[in-house]
Short mmCIF file of N, CA and C in Angstrom, two decimals:
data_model
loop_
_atom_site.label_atom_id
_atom_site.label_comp_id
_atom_site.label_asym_id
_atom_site.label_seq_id
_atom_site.Cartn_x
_atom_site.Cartn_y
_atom_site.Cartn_z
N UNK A 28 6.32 5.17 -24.72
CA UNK A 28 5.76 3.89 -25.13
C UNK A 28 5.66 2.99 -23.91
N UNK A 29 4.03 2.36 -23.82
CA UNK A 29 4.30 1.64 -22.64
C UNK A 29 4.81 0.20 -23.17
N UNK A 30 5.59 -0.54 -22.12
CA UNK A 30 6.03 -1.99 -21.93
C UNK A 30 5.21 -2.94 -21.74
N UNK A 31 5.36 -3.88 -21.87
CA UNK A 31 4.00 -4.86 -21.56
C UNK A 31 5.03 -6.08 -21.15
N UNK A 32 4.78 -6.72 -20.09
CA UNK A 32 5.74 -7.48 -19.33
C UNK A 32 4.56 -9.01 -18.94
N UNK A 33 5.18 -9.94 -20.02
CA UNK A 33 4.27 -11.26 -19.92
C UNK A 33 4.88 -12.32 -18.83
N UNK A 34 3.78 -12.41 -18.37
CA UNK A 34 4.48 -13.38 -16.71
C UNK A 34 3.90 -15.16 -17.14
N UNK A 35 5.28 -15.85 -16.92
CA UNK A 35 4.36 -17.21 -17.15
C UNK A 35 3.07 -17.51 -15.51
N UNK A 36 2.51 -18.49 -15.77
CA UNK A 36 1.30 -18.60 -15.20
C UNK A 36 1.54 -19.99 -14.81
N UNK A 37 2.44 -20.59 -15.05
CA UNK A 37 2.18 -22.12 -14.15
C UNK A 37 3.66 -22.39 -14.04
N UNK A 38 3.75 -22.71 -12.93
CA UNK A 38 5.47 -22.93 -12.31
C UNK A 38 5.66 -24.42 -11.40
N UNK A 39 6.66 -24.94 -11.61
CA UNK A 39 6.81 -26.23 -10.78
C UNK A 39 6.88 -25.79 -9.04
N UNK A 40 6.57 -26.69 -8.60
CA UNK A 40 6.84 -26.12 -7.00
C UNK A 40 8.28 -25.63 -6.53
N UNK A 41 9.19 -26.45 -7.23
CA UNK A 41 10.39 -25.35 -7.03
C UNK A 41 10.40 -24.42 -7.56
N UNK A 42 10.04 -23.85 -8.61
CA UNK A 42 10.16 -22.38 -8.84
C UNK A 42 9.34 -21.52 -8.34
N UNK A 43 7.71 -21.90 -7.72
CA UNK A 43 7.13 -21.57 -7.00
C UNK A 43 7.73 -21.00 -5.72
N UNK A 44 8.56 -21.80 -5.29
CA UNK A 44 8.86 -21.70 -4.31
C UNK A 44 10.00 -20.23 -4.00
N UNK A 45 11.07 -20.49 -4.63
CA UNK A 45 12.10 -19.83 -5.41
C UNK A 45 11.12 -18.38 -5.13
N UNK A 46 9.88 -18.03 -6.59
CA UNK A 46 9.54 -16.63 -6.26
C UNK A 46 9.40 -16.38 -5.32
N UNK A 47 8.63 -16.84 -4.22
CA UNK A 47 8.22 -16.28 -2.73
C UNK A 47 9.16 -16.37 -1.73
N UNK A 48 10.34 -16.90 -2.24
CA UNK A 48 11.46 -16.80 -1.35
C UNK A 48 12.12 -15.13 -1.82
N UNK A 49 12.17 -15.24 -3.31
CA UNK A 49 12.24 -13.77 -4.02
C UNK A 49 11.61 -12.58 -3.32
N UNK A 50 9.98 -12.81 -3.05
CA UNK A 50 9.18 -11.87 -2.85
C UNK A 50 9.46 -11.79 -1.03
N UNK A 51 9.60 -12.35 -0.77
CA UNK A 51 10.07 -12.36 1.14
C UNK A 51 10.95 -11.42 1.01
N UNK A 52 12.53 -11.69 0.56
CA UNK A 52 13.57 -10.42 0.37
C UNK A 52 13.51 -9.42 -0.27
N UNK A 53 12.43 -8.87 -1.10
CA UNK A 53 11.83 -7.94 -1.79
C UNK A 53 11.33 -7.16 -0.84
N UNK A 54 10.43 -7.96 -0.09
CA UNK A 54 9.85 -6.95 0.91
C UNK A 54 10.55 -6.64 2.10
N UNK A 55 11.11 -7.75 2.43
CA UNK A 55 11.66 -7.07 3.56
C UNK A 55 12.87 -5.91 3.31
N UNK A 56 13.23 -5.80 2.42
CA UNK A 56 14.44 -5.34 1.77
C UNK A 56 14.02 -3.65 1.56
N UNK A 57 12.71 -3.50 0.93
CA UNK A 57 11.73 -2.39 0.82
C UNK A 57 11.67 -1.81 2.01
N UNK A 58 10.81 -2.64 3.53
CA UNK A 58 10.98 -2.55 4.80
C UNK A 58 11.88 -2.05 5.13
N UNK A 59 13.14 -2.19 5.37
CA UNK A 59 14.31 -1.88 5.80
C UNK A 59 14.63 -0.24 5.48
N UNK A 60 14.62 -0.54 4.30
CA UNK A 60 15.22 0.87 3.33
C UNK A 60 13.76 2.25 3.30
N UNK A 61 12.62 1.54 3.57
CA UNK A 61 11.54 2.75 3.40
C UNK A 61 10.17 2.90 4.07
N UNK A 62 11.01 1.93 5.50
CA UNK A 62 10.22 2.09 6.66
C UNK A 62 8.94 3.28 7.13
N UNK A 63 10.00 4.18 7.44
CA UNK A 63 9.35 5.58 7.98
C UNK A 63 8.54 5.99 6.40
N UNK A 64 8.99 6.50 5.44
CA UNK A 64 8.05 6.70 4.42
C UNK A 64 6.62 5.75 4.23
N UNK A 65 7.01 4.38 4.20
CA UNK A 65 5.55 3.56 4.30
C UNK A 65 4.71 3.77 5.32
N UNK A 66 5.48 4.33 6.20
CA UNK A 66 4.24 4.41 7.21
C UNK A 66 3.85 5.79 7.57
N UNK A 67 4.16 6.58 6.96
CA UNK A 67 3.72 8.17 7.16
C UNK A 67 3.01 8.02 5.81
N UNK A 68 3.12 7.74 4.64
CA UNK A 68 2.06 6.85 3.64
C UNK A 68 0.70 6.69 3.98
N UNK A 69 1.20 5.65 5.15
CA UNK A 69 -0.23 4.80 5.15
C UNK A 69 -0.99 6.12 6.49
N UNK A 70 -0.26 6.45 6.90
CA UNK A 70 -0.94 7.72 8.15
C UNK A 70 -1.55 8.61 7.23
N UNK A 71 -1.33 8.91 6.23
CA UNK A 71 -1.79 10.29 5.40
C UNK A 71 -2.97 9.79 4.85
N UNK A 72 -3.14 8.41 3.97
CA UNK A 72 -3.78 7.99 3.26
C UNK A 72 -5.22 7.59 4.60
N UNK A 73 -4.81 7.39 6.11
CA UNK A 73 -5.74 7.09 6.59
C UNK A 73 -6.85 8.55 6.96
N UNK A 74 -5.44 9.69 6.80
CA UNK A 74 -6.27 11.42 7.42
C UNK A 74 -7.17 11.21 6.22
N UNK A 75 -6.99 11.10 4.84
CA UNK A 75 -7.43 11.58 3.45
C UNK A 75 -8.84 10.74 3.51
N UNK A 76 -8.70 9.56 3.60
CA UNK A 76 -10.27 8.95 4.04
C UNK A 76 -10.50 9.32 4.95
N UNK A 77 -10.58 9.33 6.11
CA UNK A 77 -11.34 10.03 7.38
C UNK A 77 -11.82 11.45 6.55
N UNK A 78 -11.18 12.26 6.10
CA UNK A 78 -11.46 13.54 5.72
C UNK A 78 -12.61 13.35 4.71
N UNK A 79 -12.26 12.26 3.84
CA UNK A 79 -13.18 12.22 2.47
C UNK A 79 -14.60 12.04 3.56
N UNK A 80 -14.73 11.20 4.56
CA UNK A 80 -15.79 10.51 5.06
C UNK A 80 -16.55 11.52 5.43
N UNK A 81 -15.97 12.38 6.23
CA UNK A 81 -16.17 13.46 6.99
C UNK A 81 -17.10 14.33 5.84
N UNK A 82 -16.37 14.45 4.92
CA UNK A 82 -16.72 15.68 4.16
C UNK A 82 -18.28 14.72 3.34
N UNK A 83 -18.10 13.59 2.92
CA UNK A 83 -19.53 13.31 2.51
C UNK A 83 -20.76 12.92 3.68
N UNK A 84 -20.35 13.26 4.79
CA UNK A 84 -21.61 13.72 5.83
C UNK A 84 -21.46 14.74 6.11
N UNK A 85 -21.40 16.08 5.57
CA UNK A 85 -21.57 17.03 6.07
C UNK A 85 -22.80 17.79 5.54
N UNK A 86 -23.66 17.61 4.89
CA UNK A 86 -24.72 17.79 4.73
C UNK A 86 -25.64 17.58 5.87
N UNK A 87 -24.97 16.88 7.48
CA UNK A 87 -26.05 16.62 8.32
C UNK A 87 -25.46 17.16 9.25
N UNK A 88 -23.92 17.94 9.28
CA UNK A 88 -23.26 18.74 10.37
C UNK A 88 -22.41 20.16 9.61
N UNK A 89 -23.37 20.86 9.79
CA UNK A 89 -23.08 22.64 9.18
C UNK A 89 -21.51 23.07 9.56
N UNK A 90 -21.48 22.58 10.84
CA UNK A 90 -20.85 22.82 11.89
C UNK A 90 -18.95 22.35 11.62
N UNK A 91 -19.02 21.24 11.24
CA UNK A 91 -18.07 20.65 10.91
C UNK A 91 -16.69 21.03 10.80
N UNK A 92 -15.66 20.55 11.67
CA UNK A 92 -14.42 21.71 11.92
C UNK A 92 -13.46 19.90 11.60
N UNK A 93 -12.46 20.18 10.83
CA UNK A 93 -12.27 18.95 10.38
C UNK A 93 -10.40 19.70 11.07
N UNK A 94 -9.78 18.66 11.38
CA UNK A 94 -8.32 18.70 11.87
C UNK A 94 -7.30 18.16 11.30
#
């Protein structure tokens, strides 16, 4: 069963504030702990487009030796 998670939508500037002080230690906290994974992530995800790119012009290179 999925969850459905209702977020209020208008916050005073202190609580505004409060979340993004939240979301700062969230991330950096993420950072810390899953550094090397995020960024071998984002390296893979950049081969997988290059590759996708590659592969939808190859109709104009027969030849095409992809690495």
């Amino acid at each position: 069963m999925m969850k459905v998670a209702l977020l209020k939508t208008h916050y005073t500037s202190e609580e505004a504030y409060s979340i993004l002080m939240l979301l700062d230690e969230l991330r950096d906290t993420i950072w810390q702990n899953y550094r090397e994974e995020v960024i071998e992530y984002c390296h893979q995800q950049t081969i997988e487009d290059e590759r996708e790119k590659a592969l939808s012009s190859t109709e104009f290179y027969d030849d095409l030796i992809l690495f």
